[in-house]
PDB file of C-alpha atoms in Angstrom:
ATOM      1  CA  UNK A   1       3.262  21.805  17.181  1.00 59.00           C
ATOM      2  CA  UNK A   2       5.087  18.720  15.974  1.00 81.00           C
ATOM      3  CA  UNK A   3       5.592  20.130  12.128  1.00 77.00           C
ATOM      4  CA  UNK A   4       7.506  23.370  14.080  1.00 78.00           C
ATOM      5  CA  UNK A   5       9.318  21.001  15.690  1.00 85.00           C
ATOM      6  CA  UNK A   6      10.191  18.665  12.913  1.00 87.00           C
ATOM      7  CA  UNK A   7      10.929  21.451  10.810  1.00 85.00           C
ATOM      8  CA  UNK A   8      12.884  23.710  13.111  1.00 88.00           C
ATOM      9  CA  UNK A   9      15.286  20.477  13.253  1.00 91.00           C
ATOM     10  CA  UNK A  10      15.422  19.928  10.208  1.00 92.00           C
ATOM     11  CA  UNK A  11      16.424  23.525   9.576  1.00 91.00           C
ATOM     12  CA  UNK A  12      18.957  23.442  12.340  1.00 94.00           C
ATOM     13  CA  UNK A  13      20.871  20.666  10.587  1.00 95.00           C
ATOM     14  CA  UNK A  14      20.790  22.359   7.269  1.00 94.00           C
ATOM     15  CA  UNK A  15      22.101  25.693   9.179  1.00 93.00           C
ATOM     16  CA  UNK A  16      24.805  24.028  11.380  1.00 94.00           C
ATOM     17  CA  UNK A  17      25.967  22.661   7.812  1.00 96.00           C
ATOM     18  CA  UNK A  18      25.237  25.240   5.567  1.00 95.00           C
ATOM     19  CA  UNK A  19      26.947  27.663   7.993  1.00 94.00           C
ATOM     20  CA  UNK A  20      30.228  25.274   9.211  1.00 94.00           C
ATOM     21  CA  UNK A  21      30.727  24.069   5.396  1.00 95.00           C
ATOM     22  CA  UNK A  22      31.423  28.074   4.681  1.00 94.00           C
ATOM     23  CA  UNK A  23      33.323  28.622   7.841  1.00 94.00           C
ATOM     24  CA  UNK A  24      35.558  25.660   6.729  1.00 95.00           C
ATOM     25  CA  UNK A  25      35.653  27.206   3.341  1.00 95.00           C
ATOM     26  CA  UNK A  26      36.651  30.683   4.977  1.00 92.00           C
ATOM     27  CA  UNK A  27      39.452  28.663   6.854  1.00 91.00           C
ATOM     28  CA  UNK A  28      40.866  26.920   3.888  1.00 93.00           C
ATOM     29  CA  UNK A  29      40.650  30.666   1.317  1.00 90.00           C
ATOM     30  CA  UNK A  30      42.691  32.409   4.536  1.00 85.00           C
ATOM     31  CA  UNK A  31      45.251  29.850   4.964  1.00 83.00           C
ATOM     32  CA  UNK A  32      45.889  29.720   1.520  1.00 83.00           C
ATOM     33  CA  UNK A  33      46.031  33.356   1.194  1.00 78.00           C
ATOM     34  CA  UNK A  34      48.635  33.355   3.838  1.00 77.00           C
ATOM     35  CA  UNK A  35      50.787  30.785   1.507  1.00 77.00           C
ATOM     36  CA  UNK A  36      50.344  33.562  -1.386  1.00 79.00           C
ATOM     37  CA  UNK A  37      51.489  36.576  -2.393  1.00 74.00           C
ATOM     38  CA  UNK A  38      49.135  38.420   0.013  1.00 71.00           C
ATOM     39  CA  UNK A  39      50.706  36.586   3.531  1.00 69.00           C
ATOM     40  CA  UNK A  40      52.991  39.967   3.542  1.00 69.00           C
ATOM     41  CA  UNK A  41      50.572  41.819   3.790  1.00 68.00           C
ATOM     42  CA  UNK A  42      48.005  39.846   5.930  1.00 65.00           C
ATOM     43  CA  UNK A  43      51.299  39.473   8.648  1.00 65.00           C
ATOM     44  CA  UNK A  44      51.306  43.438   8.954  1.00 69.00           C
ATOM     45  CA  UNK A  45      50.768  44.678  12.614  1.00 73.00           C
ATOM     46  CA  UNK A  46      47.870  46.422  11.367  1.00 70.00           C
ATOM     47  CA  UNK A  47      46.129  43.028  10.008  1.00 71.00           C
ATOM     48  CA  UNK A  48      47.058  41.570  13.150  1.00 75.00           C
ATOM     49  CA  UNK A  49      45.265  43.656  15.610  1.00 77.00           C
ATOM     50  CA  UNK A  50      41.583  43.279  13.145  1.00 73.00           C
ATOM     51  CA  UNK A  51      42.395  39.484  12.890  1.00 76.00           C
ATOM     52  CA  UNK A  52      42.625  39.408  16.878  1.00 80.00           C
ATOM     53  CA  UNK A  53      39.718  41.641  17.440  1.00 77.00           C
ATOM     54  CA  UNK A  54      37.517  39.096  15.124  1.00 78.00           C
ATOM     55  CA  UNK A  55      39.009  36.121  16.964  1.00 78.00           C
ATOM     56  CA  UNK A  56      38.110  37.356  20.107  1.00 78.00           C
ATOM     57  CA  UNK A  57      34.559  39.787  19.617  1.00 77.00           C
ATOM     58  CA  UNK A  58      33.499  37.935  16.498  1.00 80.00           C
ATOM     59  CA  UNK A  59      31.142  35.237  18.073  1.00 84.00           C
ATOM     60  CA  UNK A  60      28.165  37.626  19.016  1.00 85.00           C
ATOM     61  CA  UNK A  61      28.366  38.802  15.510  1.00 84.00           C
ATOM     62  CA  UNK A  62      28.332  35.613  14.349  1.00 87.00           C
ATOM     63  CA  UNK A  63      25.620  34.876  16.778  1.00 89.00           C
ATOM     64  CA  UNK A  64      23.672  37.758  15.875  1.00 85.00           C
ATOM     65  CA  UNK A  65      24.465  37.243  12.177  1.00 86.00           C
ATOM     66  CA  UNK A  66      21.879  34.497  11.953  1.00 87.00           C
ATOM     67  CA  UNK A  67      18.939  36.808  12.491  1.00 85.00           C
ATOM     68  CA  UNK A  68      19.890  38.684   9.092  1.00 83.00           C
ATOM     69  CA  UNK A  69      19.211  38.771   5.630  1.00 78.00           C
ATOM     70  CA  UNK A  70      22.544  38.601   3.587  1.00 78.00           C
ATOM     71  CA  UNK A  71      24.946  38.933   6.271  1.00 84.00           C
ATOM     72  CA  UNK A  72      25.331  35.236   8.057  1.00 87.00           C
ATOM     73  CA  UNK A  73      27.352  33.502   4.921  1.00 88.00           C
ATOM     74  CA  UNK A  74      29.678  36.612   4.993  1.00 86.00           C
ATOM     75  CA  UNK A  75      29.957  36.057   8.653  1.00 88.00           C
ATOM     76  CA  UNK A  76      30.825  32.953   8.903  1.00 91.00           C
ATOM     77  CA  UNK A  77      33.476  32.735   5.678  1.00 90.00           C
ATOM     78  CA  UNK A  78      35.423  35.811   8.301  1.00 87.00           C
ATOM     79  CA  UNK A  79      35.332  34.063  11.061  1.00 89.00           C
ATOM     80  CA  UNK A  80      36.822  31.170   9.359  1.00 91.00           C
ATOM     81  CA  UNK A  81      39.398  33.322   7.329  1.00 87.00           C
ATOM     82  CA  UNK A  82      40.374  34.990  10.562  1.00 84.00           C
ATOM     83  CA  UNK A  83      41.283  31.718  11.932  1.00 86.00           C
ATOM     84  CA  UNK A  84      38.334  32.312  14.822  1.00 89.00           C
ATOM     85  CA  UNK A  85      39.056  29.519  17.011  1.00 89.00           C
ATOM     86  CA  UNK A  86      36.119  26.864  17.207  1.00 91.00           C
ATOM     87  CA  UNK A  87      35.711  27.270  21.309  1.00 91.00           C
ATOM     88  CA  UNK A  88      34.420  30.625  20.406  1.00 90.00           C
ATOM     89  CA  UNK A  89      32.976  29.860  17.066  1.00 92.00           C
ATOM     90  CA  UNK A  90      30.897  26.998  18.202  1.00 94.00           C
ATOM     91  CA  UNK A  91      28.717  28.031  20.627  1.00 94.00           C
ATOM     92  CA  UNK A  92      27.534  31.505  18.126  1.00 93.00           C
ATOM     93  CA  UNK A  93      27.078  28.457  15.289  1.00 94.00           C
ATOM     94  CA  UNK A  94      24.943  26.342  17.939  1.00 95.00           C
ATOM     95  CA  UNK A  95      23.174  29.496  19.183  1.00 94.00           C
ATOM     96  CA  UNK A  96      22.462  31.714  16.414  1.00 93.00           C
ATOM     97  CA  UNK A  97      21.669  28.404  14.169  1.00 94.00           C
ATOM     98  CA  UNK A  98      18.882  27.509  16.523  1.00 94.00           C
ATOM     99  CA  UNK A  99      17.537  30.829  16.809  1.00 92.00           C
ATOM    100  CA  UNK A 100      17.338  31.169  12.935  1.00 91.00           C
ATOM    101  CA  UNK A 101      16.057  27.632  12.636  1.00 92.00           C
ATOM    102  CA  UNK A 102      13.276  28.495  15.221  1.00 90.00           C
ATOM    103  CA  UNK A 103      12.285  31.825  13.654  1.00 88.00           C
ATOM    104  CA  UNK A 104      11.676  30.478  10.146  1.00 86.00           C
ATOM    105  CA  UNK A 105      10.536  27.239  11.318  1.00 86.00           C
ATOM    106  CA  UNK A 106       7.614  28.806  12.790  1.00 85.00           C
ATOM    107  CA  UNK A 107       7.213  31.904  10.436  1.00 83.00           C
ATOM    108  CA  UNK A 108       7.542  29.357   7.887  1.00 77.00           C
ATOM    109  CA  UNK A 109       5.073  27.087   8.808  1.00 77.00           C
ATOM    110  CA  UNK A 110       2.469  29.947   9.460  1.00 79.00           C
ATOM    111  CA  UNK A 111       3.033  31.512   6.037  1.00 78.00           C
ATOM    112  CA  UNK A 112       1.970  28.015   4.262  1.00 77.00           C
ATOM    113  CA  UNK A 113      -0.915  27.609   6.502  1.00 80.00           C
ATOM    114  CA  UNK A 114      -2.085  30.822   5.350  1.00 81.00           C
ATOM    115  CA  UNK A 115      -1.505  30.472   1.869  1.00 77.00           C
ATOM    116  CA  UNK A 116      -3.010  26.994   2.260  1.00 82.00           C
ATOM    117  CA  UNK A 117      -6.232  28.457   3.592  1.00 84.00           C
ATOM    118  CA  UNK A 118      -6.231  31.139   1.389  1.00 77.00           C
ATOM    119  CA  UNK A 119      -6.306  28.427  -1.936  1.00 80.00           C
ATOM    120  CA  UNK A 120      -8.833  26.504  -0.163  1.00 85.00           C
ATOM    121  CA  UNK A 121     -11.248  28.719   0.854  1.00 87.00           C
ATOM    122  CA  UNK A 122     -10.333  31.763  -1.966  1.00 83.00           C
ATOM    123  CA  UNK A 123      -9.008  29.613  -5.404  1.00 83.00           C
ATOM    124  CA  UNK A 124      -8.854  32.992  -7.372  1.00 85.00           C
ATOM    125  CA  UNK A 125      -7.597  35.268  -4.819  1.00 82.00           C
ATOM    126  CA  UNK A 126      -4.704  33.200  -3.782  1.00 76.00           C
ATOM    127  CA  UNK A 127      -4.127  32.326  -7.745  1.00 82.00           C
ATOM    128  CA  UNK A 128      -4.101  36.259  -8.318  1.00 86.00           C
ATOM    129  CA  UNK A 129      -1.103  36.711  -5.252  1.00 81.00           C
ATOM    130  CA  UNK A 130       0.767  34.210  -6.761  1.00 82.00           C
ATOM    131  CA  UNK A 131       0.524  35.586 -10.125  1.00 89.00           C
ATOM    132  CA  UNK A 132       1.103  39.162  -8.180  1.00 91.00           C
ATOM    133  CA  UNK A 133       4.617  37.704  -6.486  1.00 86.00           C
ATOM    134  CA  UNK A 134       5.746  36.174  -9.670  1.00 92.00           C
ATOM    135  CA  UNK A 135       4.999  39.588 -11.416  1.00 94.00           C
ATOM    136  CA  UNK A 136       6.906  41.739  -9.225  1.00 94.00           C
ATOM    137  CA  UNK A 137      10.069  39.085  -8.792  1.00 92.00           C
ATOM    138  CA  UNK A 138      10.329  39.283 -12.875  1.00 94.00           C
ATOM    139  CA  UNK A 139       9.926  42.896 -13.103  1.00 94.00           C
ATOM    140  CA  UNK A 140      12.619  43.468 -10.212  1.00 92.00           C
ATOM    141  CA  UNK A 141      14.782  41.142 -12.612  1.00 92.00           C
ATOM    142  CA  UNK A 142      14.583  42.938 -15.455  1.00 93.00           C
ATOM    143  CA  UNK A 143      15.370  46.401 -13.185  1.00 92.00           C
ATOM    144  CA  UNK A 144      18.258  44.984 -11.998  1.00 89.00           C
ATOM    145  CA  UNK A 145      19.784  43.639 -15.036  1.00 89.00           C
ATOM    146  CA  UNK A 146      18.471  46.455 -17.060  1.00 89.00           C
ATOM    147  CA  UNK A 147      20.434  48.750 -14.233  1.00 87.00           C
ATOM    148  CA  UNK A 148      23.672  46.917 -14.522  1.00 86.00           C
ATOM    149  CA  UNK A 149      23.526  46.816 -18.098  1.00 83.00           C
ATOM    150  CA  UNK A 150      23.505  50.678 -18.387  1.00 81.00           C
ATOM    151  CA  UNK A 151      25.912  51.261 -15.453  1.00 77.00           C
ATOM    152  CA  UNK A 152      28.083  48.556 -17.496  1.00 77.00           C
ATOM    153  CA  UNK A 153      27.741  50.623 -20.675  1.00 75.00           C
ATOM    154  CA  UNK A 154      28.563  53.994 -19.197  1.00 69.00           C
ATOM    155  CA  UNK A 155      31.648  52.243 -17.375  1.00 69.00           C
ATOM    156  CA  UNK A 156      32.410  51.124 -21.430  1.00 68.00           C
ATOM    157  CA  UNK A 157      31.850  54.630 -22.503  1.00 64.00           C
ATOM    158  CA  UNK A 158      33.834  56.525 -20.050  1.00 65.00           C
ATOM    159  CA  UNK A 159      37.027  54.204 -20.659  1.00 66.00           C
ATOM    160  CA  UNK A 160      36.556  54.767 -24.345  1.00 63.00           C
ATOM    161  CA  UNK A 161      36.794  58.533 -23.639  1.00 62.00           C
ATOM    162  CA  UNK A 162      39.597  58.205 -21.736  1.00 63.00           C
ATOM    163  CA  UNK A 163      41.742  56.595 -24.603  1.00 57.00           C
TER     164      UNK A 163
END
């Protein structure tokens, strides 16, 4: 039980910096889109009102954010761009953090005791879903790129047809 422990806070720590470093950065991109060209149109009535709405509802998202794939980085760089005031953001950092930091602590850990045990006791079988993982993470590279390649290519060819 120690190793969760030890590693849930060290995961907490990474989180509550990870995730405060990109609400800072979210903070510093909004006020200095305010200073641009864009502060007319982020001073609308219509901006306003979904600025206020974040600052005030935003922390459970926040909160909740933490228990996603994908979504917690975009979470926190809006609260910080919509200038969500720390009273509120806090506590979702503090709270969501340590849920996240609990979840893969322990998920964590159990995952590489069971790939531990599964080199020790089965060398070839655990060499073979290694080989397996590595496999499918290269092939969904090459989809992907492959995919974006064409889709850039088409994009190419239906400007050209245009001119």
């Amino acid at each position: 039980m120690d190793k969760v422990l030890l590693t849930a806070a060290g995961l907490y720590v990474i989180v509550l910096l990870r995730a405060g470093g990109t609400f800072a950065l979210g903070w510093l991109a909004g006020a200095g889109a305010r200073r641009s060209r864009f502060g007319e149109r982020i001073s609308q009535s219509k901006f306003q009102r979904v600025e206020s709405a974040i600052q005030r509802w935003g922390a459970p998202v926040v909160a909740v954010s933490f228990l996603t794939v994908g979504f917690q980085t975009a979470a926190n760089f809006l609260a910080g761009s919509m200038r969500m005031p720390l009273t509120r953001y806090l506590p979702a950092l503090f709270i969501g953090g340590a849920c996240w930091a609990l979840l893969y602590a322990t998920a964590g850990i159990g995952i590489l005791e069971m790939l531990g045990r599964l080199f020790a006791q089965h060398t070839a079988l655990g060499a073979a879903a290694v080989a397996a993982l590595v496999l499918a993470v290269g092939a969904l590279v090459v989809y992907r790129r492959r995919r974006r390649s064409s889709a850039e290519t088409v994009s190419e060819d239906a400007t050209a047809d245009e001119s």
